C-alpha cells in the first residue's frame, strides 16, 4: 500500500469512525436491554441529546481553532436561570429567549476577548468564567429552582411539529447552518486555517484574532440557545443546570472526528458523537446502574476518545 492510499484510508477512518462506534454501541445496547429499541425510548434519547448536541456544535468551532471552552455548562446554567426569571416576571417568551441568547453571546465575547486579545490560554480563561458564572447562578437562584409556566416557552422544549420534537428540529437546523458556515464561507475556511497553522494563517492575510474571537462568540450564542431548550424541556431552571455538560460536548466533538489540536474535523459528525454519549447514558439508566457511576463511564469514554484522536493523528503524520 503506497503512502497516498494509506493517507486516504486514514482520512476515511477519521471521517466515519464515529458512525462505526455508534453502530457497535447500538448493537451492544440491544443485547443489554430489550427496551432500548422501543420507539418511546429512542425518542427519549433523541430529546436528551439535543442540549449536549447544540453545545457540541458550538464547541466544534472552538476546538477547530485548537482551543477549549470549559465554561459552556455555566453559561447554559446562568442564561437559563436569568431567562426563566425574566419569563416569570413578564410572561414574554420572546424576551426570555432574547435574554438567554444575549447572555450567551456576552459570555462568548468576554471569553474571546481574554483569549484572543489578551493572550490568556483558553483553559485558564474559560475555567475562570465557569467558576464566576456558577457563583452567579447560585446567587441569583439562592439554590432554589425557578419554574417555567408559560406554555409558548415550554413548547420549545416539549412541543412537536409533524410528530418531530421541536428540540430535534432546532438541533438539525443549527448543525446544517454550522456545516454551511464551515464549508461554504470564508470565515469557515479561516477557522480551519487558524487551527491548522496560526502563523501561516496570519501571513496569508487572515485576521487571526477576529477569527478566534468569533469562534467563542458562536459558542456562547449556541450555549444560550441550549439554555432555552433545556429549561423549556424541564419546565424549570435549576441552580445545577449544565454542570458537567462541557465534558459531554467535548467528548461528542472528539468522537465526531474533530482533532483536539485543531484544524481537522467536521461539524455534522458531532451529532453522532452526541448520540454515542446519549446512548451510553440511556443504556446505563435502563440497566439501573447507579447514576453516579455514569460519570465513570463517560470519563473513560473521553480518555479513550482522546487516545484514538492521538493515534489517528500519529498515523496521519506517518502517512505524510
mmCIF file of C-alpha atoms in Angstrom:
data_model
loop_
_atom_site.group_PDB
_atom_site.id
_atom_site.type_symbol
_atom_site.label_atom_id
_atom_site.label_comp_id
_atom_site.label_asym_id
_atom_site.label_seq_id
_atom_site.Cartn_x
_atom_site.Cartn_y
_atom_site.Cartn_z
ATOM 1 C CA UNK A 1 0.000 0.000 0.000
ATOM 2 C CA UNK A 2 1.583 3.303 -1.097
ATOM 3 C CA UNK A 3 1.679 6.431 1.053
ATOM 4 C CA UNK A 4 -1.152 8.227 -0.803
ATOM 5 C CA UNK A 5 -3.509 5.259 -0.467
ATOM 6 C CA UNK A 6 -2.615 4.853 3.191
ATOM 7 C CA UNK A 7 -3.284 8.553 3.850
ATOM 8 C CA UNK A 8 -6.645 8.376 2.065
ATOM 9 C CA UNK A 9 -7.626 5.310 4.094
ATOM 10 C CA UNK A 10 -6.711 7.021 7.369
ATOM 11 C CA UNK A 11 -8.789 10.058 6.408
ATOM 12 C CA UNK A 12 -11.784 7.825 5.652
ATOM 13 C CA UNK A 13 -11.422 6.102 9.017
ATOM 14 C CA UNK A 14 -11.218 9.500 10.693
ATOM 15 C CA UNK A 15 -14.445 10.619 8.995
ATOM 16 C CA UNK A 16 -16.534 7.503 9.586
ATOM 17 C CA UNK A 17 -15.173 6.240 12.884
ATOM 18 C CA UNK A 18 -17.969 7.924 14.862
ATOM 19 C CA UNK A 19 -20.598 6.109 12.783
ATOM 20 C CA UNK A 20 -18.829 2.783 13.314
ATOM 21 C CA UNK A 21 -18.622 3.401 17.067
ATOM 22 C CA UNK A 22 -22.324 4.326 17.167
ATOM 23 C CA UNK A 23 -23.303 1.135 15.325
ATOM 24 C CA UNK A 24 -21.238 -1.036 17.667
ATOM 25 C CA UNK A 25 -22.713 0.630 20.758
ATOM 26 C CA UNK A 26 -26.267 0.246 19.399
ATOM 27 C CA UNK A 27 -25.681 -3.475 18.787
ATOM 28 C CA UNK A 28 -24.421 -3.951 22.334
ATOM 29 C CA UNK A 29 -27.314 -1.872 23.699
ATOM 30 C CA UNK A 30 -29.912 -4.110 22.045
ATOM 31 C CA UNK A 31 -28.446 -7.125 23.830
ATOM 32 C CA UNK A 32 -28.150 -5.366 27.160
ATOM 33 C CA UNK A 33 -31.736 -4.102 27.276
ATOM 34 C CA UNK A 34 -34.883 -5.175 25.427
ATOM 35 C CA UNK A 35 -36.349 -1.697 25.949
ATOM 36 C CA UNK A 36 -33.581 0.069 24.051
ATOM 37 C CA UNK A 37 -35.136 -0.239 20.583
ATOM 38 C CA UNK A 38 -38.623 0.802 21.694
ATOM 39 C CA UNK A 39 -39.930 3.870 19.876
ATOM 40 C CA UNK A 40 -40.563 5.759 23.110
ATOM 41 C CA UNK A 41 -37.024 5.122 24.366
ATOM 42 C CA UNK A 42 -35.393 6.146 21.083
ATOM 43 C CA UNK A 43 -37.413 9.376 21.026
ATOM 44 C CA UNK A 44 -36.333 9.970 24.609
ATOM 45 C CA UNK A 45 -32.681 9.530 23.610
ATOM 46 C CA UNK A 46 -33.091 11.964 20.715
ATOM 47 C CA UNK A 47 -34.609 14.599 23.004
ATOM 48 C CA UNK A 48 -31.976 14.095 25.697
ATOM 49 C CA UNK A 49 -29.012 14.554 23.353
ATOM 50 C CA UNK A 50 -30.278 17.796 21.837
ATOM 51 C CA UNK A 51 -28.806 20.021 24.543
ATOM 52 C CA UNK A 52 -25.373 18.356 24.503
ATOM 53 C CA UNK A 53 -25.576 18.320 20.702
ATOM 54 C CA UNK A 54 -26.209 22.073 20.488
ATOM 55 C CA UNK A 55 -23.360 22.728 22.931
ATOM 56 C CA UNK A 56 -21.174 20.344 20.921
ATOM 57 C CA UNK A 57 -21.974 22.263 17.742
ATOM 58 C CA UNK A 58 -20.515 25.437 19.223
ATOM 59 C CA UNK A 59 -17.644 23.538 20.808
ATOM 60 C CA UNK A 60 -16.673 22.242 17.358
ATOM 61 C CA UNK A 61 -15.880 25.791 16.232
ATOM 62 C CA UNK A 62 -13.709 26.340 19.304
ATOM 63 C CA UNK A 63 -11.851 23.018 19.087
ATOM 64 C CA UNK A 64 -11.226 23.530 15.360
ATOM 65 C CA UNK A 65 -9.202 26.597 16.378
ATOM 66 C CA UNK A 66 -7.201 24.436 18.777
ATOM 67 C CA UNK A 67 -8.954 25.927 21.811
ATOM 68 C CA UNK A 68 -11.292 24.632 24.512
ATOM 69 C CA UNK A 69 -14.222 26.099 26.451
ATOM 70 C CA UNK A 70 -14.906 24.778 29.937
ATOM 71 C CA UNK A 71 -17.497 27.446 30.692
ATOM 72 C CA UNK A 72 -20.323 26.299 28.384
ATOM 73 C CA UNK A 73 -22.177 24.465 31.149
ATOM 74 C CA UNK A 74 -22.062 27.516 33.400
ATOM 75 C CA UNK A 75 -23.115 29.808 30.529
ATOM 76 C CA UNK A 76 -26.057 27.482 29.941
ATOM 77 C CA UNK A 77 -26.942 27.481 33.635
ATOM 78 C CA UNK A 78 -26.740 31.257 34.071
ATOM 79 C CA UNK A 79 -28.568 32.044 30.827
ATOM 80 C CA UNK A 80 -31.273 29.535 31.761
ATOM 81 C CA UNK A 81 -31.998 30.875 35.244
ATOM 82 C CA UNK A 82 -31.995 34.536 34.179
ATOM 83 C CA UNK A 83 -34.228 33.789 31.179
ATOM 84 C CA UNK A 84 -36.608 31.868 33.443
ATOM 85 C CA UNK A 85 -36.603 34.773 35.882
ATOM 86 C CA UNK A 86 -37.468 37.187 33.077
ATOM 87 C CA UNK A 87 -40.208 34.816 31.911
ATOM 88 C CA UNK A 88 -41.654 34.573 35.425
ATOM 89 C CA UNK A 89 -41.699 38.371 35.713
ATOM 90 C CA UNK A 90 -43.018 39.288 32.269
ATOM 91 C CA UNK A 91 -44.604 36.161 30.785
ATOM 92 C CA UNK A 92 -42.944 37.183 27.498
ATOM 93 C CA UNK A 93 -41.405 34.181 25.713
ATOM 94 C CA UNK A 94 -39.585 36.271 23.097
ATOM 95 C CA UNK A 95 -37.961 38.453 25.761
ATOM 96 C CA UNK A 96 -36.882 35.396 27.765
ATOM 97 C CA UNK A 97 -35.304 33.759 24.704
ATOM 98 C CA UNK A 98 -33.612 37.027 23.750
ATOM 99 C CA UNK A 99 -32.223 37.308 27.291
ATOM 100 C CA UNK A 100 -30.724 33.820 27.198
ATOM 101 C CA UNK A 101 -29.154 34.403 23.774
ATOM 102 C CA UNK A 102 -27.811 37.825 24.806
ATOM 103 C CA UNK A 103 -26.190 36.364 27.924
ATOM 104 C CA UNK A 104 -24.637 33.565 25.869
ATOM 105 C CA UNK A 105 -23.225 35.994 23.307
ATOM 106 C CA UNK A 106 -21.926 38.331 26.027
ATOM 107 C CA UNK A 107 -20.118 35.483 27.774
ATOM 108 C CA UNK A 108 -18.672 34.407 24.432
ATOM 109 C CA UNK A 109 -17.450 37.954 23.811
ATOM 110 C CA UNK A 110 -15.760 38.072 27.209
ATOM 111 C CA UNK A 111 -14.152 34.648 26.746
ATOM 112 C CA UNK A 112 -12.964 35.567 23.272
ATOM 113 C CA UNK A 113 -11.579 38.901 24.447
ATOM 114 C CA UNK A 114 -9.400 37.394 27.151
ATOM 115 C CA UNK A 115 -8.224 34.578 24.869
ATOM 116 C CA UNK A 116 -7.714 36.318 21.532
ATOM 117 C CA UNK A 117 -6.895 39.865 22.629
ATOM 118 C CA UNK A 118 -5.164 39.324 25.964
ATOM 119 C CA UNK A 119 -3.403 36.059 25.112
ATOM 120 C CA UNK A 120 -4.717 34.127 28.109
ATOM 121 C CA UNK A 121 -4.763 30.341 27.470
ATOM 122 C CA UNK A 122 -8.309 29.101 26.702
ATOM 123 C CA UNK A 123 -8.230 26.571 29.547
ATOM 124 C CA UNK A 124 -7.492 29.260 32.150
ATOM 125 C CA UNK A 125 -9.837 31.913 30.747
ATOM 126 C CA UNK A 126 -12.833 29.618 30.438
ATOM 127 C CA UNK A 127 -12.132 27.941 33.773
ATOM 128 C CA UNK A 128 -12.343 31.367 35.394
ATOM 129 C CA UNK A 129 -15.581 32.125 33.544
ATOM 130 C CA UNK A 130 -17.001 28.762 34.593
ATOM 131 C CA UNK A 131 -16.337 29.440 38.271
ATOM 132 C CA UNK A 132 -17.602 33.025 38.081
ATOM 133 C CA UNK A 133 -20.878 32.116 36.368
ATOM 134 C CA UNK A 134 -21.555 29.148 38.634
ATOM 135 C CA UNK A 135 -21.354 31.553 41.554
ATOM 136 C CA UNK A 136 -23.693 33.969 39.749
ATOM 137 C CA UNK A 137 -26.233 31.175 39.273
ATOM 138 C CA UNK A 138 -26.245 30.317 42.980
ATOM 139 C CA UNK A 139 -26.537 33.964 43.978
ATOM 140 C CA UNK A 140 -29.377 34.586 41.503
ATOM 141 C CA UNK A 141 -31.415 31.495 42.393
ATOM 142 C CA UNK A 142 -30.385 31.217 46.080
ATOM 143 C CA UNK A 143 -30.283 27.487 45.409
ATOM 144 C CA UNK A 144 -33.979 27.266 44.517
ATOM 145 C CA UNK A 145 -35.409 26.247 41.111
ATOM 146 C CA UNK A 146 -37.298 28.799 39.015
ATOM 147 C CA UNK A 147 -40.462 27.259 37.491
ATOM 148 C CA UNK A 148 -41.402 27.775 33.853
ATOM 149 C CA UNK A 149 -45.172 28.174 33.469
ATOM 150 C CA UNK A 150 -45.629 29.820 30.062
ATOM 151 C CA UNK A 151 -46.874 27.269 27.507
ATOM 152 C CA UNK A 152 -45.361 29.022 24.480
ATOM 153 C CA UNK A 153 -41.936 28.808 26.122
ATOM 154 C CA UNK A 154 -42.372 25.178 27.160
ATOM 155 C CA UNK A 155 -43.326 24.353 23.555
ATOM 156 C CA UNK A 156 -39.696 24.971 22.586
ATOM 157 C CA UNK A 157 -38.603 22.032 24.729
ATOM 158 C CA UNK A 158 -41.669 19.781 24.759
ATOM 159 C CA UNK A 159 -43.600 20.544 21.559
ATOM 160 C CA UNK A 160 -43.660 18.617 18.297
ATOM 161 C CA UNK A 161 -44.055 19.590 14.648
ATOM 162 C CA UNK A 162 -45.463 16.844 12.430
ATOM 163 C CA UNK A 163 -44.522 14.362 15.125
ATOM 164 C CA UNK A 164 -40.896 15.545 15.340
ATOM 165 C CA UNK A 165 -39.806 17.078 18.682
ATOM 166 C CA UNK A 166 -39.037 20.791 18.395
ATOM 167 C CA UNK A 167 -35.607 20.402 20.110
ATOM 168 C CA UNK A 168 -34.605 17.887 17.429
ATOM 169 C CA UNK A 169 -35.674 20.315 14.698
ATOM 170 C CA UNK A 170 -33.628 23.081 16.337
ATOM 171 C CA UNK A 171 -30.611 20.763 16.601
ATOM 172 C CA UNK A 172 -30.778 19.734 12.939
ATOM 173 C CA UNK A 173 -31.233 23.337 11.755
ATOM 174 C CA UNK A 174 -28.264 24.573 13.795
ATOM 175 C CA UNK A 175 -25.972 21.795 12.587
ATOM 176 C CA UNK A 176 -26.889 22.368 8.951
ATOM 177 C CA UNK A 177 -26.221 26.091 9.392
ATOM 178 C CA UNK A 178 -22.897 25.377 11.109
ATOM 179 C CA UNK A 179 -21.939 22.944 8.332
ATOM 180 C CA UNK A 180 -22.679 25.599 5.728
ATOM 181 C CA UNK A 181 -20.630 28.223 7.583
ATOM 182 C CA UNK A 182 -17.620 25.936 7.970
ATOM 183 C CA UNK A 183 -17.639 24.545 4.424
ATOM 184 C CA UNK A 184 -19.039 27.325 2.240
ATOM 185 C CA UNK A 185 -17.853 30.617 3.735
ATOM 186 C CA UNK A 186 -14.545 32.426 4.008
ATOM 187 C CA UNK A 187 -14.957 32.539 7.782
ATOM 188 C CA UNK A 188 -15.210 28.743 7.872
ATOM 189 C CA UNK A 189 -12.036 28.416 5.833
ATOM 190 C CA UNK A 190 -10.364 30.864 8.209
ATOM 191 C CA UNK A 191 -11.320 28.651 11.161
ATOM 192 C CA UNK A 192 -9.631 25.637 9.561
ATOM 193 C CA UNK A 193 -6.589 27.663 8.514
ATOM 194 C CA UNK A 194 -6.240 29.152 12.010
ATOM 195 C CA UNK A 195 -6.457 25.741 13.669
ATOM 196 C CA UNK A 196 -4.040 24.179 11.209
ATOM 197 C CA UNK A 197 -1.300 26.787 11.492
ATOM 198 C CA UNK A 198 -1.911 30.123 13.180
ATOM 199 C CA UNK A 199 1.208 31.828 11.853
ATOM 200 C CA UNK A 200 0.597 30.654 8.281
ATOM 201 C CA UNK A 201 -2.998 31.894 8.530
ATOM 202 C CA UNK A 202 -1.774 35.299 9.729
ATOM 203 C CA UNK A 203 0.756 35.565 6.913
ATOM 204 C CA UNK A 204 -1.946 34.716 4.368
ATOM 205 C CA UNK A 205 -3.954 37.752 5.440
ATOM 206 C CA UNK A 206 -6.445 36.169 7.838
ATOM 207 C CA UNK A 207 -7.381 38.226 10.895
ATOM 208 C CA UNK A 208 -6.455 35.516 13.385
ATOM 209 C CA UNK A 209 -7.613 37.408 16.482
ATOM 210 C CA UNK A 210 -11.010 38.151 14.961
ATOM 211 C CA UNK A 211 -11.400 34.537 13.805
ATOM 212 C CA UNK A 212 -10.598 33.130 17.246
ATOM 213 C CA UNK A 213 -12.847 35.685 18.950
ATOM 214 C CA UNK A 214 -15.780 34.825 16.669
ATOM 215 C CA UNK A 215 -15.420 31.120 17.444
ATOM 216 C CA UNK A 216 -16.040 31.804 21.133
ATOM 217 C CA UNK A 217 -18.919 34.176 20.376
ATOM 218 C CA UNK A 218 -20.617 31.476 18.282
ATOM 219 C CA UNK A 219 -20.036 29.004 21.093
ATOM 220 C CA UNK A 220 -21.614 31.398 23.603
ATOM 221 C CA UNK A 221 -24.590 32.023 21.310
ATOM 222 C CA UNK A 222 -25.296 28.309 20.983
ATOM 223 C CA UNK A 223 -24.924 27.852 24.746
ATOM 224 C CA UNK A 224 -27.698 30.430 25.152
ATOM 225 C CA UNK A 225 -29.897 28.510 22.705
ATOM 226 C CA UNK A 226 -29.181 25.285 24.605
ATOM 227 C CA UNK A 227 -30.237 27.017 27.841
ATOM 228 C CA UNK A 228 -33.648 27.826 26.352
ATOM 229 C CA UNK A 229 -34.144 24.261 25.102
ATOM 230 C CA UNK A 230 -33.147 22.719 28.437
ATOM 231 C CA UNK A 231 -35.257 24.951 30.683
ATOM 232 C CA UNK A 232 -38.235 24.609 28.339
ATOM 233 C CA UNK A 233 -37.924 20.812 28.336
ATOM 234 C CA UNK A 234 -37.536 20.502 32.109
ATOM 235 C CA UNK A 235 -40.174 23.118 32.888
ATOM 236 C CA UNK A 236 -37.833 24.842 35.340
ATOM 237 C CA UNK A 237 -34.372 26.309 35.719
ATOM 238 C CA UNK A 238 -32.203 24.558 38.281
ATOM 239 C CA UNK A 239 -29.172 26.011 40.028
ATOM 240 C CA UNK A 240 -27.263 22.900 38.949
ATOM 241 C CA UNK A 241 -28.292 23.046 35.281
ATOM 242 C CA UNK A 242 -25.456 22.465 32.852
ATOM 243 C CA UNK A 243 -22.976 21.021 35.335
ATOM 244 C CA UNK A 244 -20.734 18.521 33.558
ATOM 245 C CA UNK A 245 -22.271 19.077 30.129
ATOM 246 C CA UNK A 246 -18.990 20.521 28.859
ATOM 247 C CA UNK A 247 -17.474 17.033 29.104
ATOM 248 C CA UNK A 248 -20.323 15.528 27.076
ATOM 249 C CA UNK A 249 -19.866 18.233 24.451
ATOM 250 C CA UNK A 250 -16.088 17.815 24.251
ATOM 251 C CA UNK A 251 -16.468 14.039 24.013
ATOM 252 C CA UNK A 252 -19.090 14.427 21.271
ATOM 253 C CA UNK A 253 -16.756 16.647 19.248
ATOM 254 C CA UNK A 254 -13.782 14.290 19.605
ATOM 255 C CA UNK A 255 -15.892 11.197 18.867
ATOM 256 C CA UNK A 256 -17.147 13.051 15.798
ATOM 257 C CA UNK A 257 -13.617 13.128 14.413
ATOM 258 C CA UNK A 258 -12.539 16.681 15.233
ATOM 259 C CA UNK A 259 -8.932 16.801 16.392
ATOM 260 C CA UNK A 260 -8.145 18.437 19.728
ATOM 261 C CA UNK A 261 -5.080 20.017 18.131
ATOM 262 C CA UNK A 262 -7.346 21.966 15.765
ATOM 263 C CA UNK A 263 -7.604 22.412 12.015
ATOM 264 C CA UNK A 264 -9.105 18.981 11.278
ATOM 265 C CA UNK A 265 -12.675 17.809 11.657
ATOM 266 C CA UNK A 266 -16.311 18.227 10.689
ATOM 267 C CA UNK A 267 -19.351 19.563 12.481
ATOM 268 C CA UNK A 268 -22.031 17.102 11.286
ATOM 269 C CA UNK A 269 -20.374 14.001 12.863
ATOM 270 C CA UNK A 270 -20.559 15.811 16.205
ATOM 271 C CA UNK A 271 -24.251 14.869 16.201
ATOM 272 C CA UNK A 272 -23.192 11.234 16.029
ATOM 273 C CA UNK A 273 -20.774 11.814 18.893
ATOM 274 C CA UNK A 274 -23.596 13.327 20.960
ATOM 275 C CA UNK A 275 -25.757 10.293 20.154
ATOM 276 C CA UNK A 276 -22.997 7.979 21.372
ATOM 277 C CA UNK A 277 -22.806 9.804 24.712
ATOM 278 C CA UNK A 278 -26.606 9.868 24.972
ATOM 279 C CA UNK A 279 -26.976 6.148 24.273
ATOM 280 C CA UNK A 280 -24.298 5.307 26.847
ATOM 281 C CA UNK A 281 -26.196 7.355 29.418
ATOM 282 C CA UNK A 282 -29.516 5.813 28.361
ATOM 283 C CA UNK A 283 -28.379 2.189 28.458
ATOM 284 C CA UNK A 284 -26.840 2.652 31.902
ATOM 285 C CA UNK A 285 -30.171 4.087 33.085
ATOM 286 C CA UNK A 286 -32.114 1.181 31.589
ATOM 287 C CA UNK A 287 -29.781 -1.231 33.398
ATOM 288 C CA UNK A 288 -30.438 0.596 36.706
ATOM 289 C CA UNK A 289 -26.773 1.470 37.108
ATOM 290 C CA UNK A 290 -26.010 3.953 39.886
ATOM 291 C CA UNK A 291 -26.349 7.445 38.300
ATOM 292 C CA UNK A 292 -23.030 8.499 39.809
ATOM 293 C CA UNK A 293 -21.325 5.604 38.049
ATOM 294 C CA UNK A 294 -22.259 7.054 34.653
ATOM 295 C CA UNK A 295 -19.615 9.720 35.191
ATOM 296 C CA UNK A 296 -17.014 6.965 35.486
ATOM 297 C CA UNK A 297 -18.054 5.551 32.129
ATOM 298 C CA UNK A 298 -18.232 8.984 30.479
ATOM 299 C CA UNK A 299 -14.790 9.863 31.815
ATOM 300 C CA UNK A 300 -13.405 6.633 30.397
ATOM 301 C CA UNK A 301 -15.039 7.387 27.025
ATOM 302 C CA UNK A 302 -13.396 10.831 26.947
ATOM 303 C CA UNK A 303 -9.970 9.337 27.708
ATOM 304 C CA UNK A 304 -10.390 6.662 25.034
ATOM 305 C CA UNK A 305 -11.596 9.257 22.521
ATOM 306 C CA UNK A 306 -8.547 11.428 23.173
ATOM 307 C CA UNK A 307 -6.265 8.396 22.804
ATOM 308 C CA UNK A 308 -7.885 7.448 19.493
ATOM 309 C CA UNK A 309 -7.546 11.051 18.302
ATOM 310 C CA UNK A 310 -3.836 10.978 19.109
ATOM 311 C CA UNK A 311 -3.292 7.629 17.380
ATOM 312 C CA UNK A 312 -5.117 8.775 14.241
ATOM 313 C CA UNK A 313 -3.074 11.965 14.201
ATOM 314 C CA UNK A 314 0.165 9.971 14.570
ATOM 315 C CA UNK A 315 -0.861 7.654 11.712
ATOM 316 C CA UNK A 316 -1.689 10.650 9.518
ATOM 317 C CA UNK A 317 1.715 12.182 10.280
ATOM 318 C CA UNK A 318 3.448 8.927 9.333
ATOM 319 C CA UNK A 319 1.418 8.673 6.116
ATOM 320 C CA UNK A 320 2.701 12.093 5.114
#
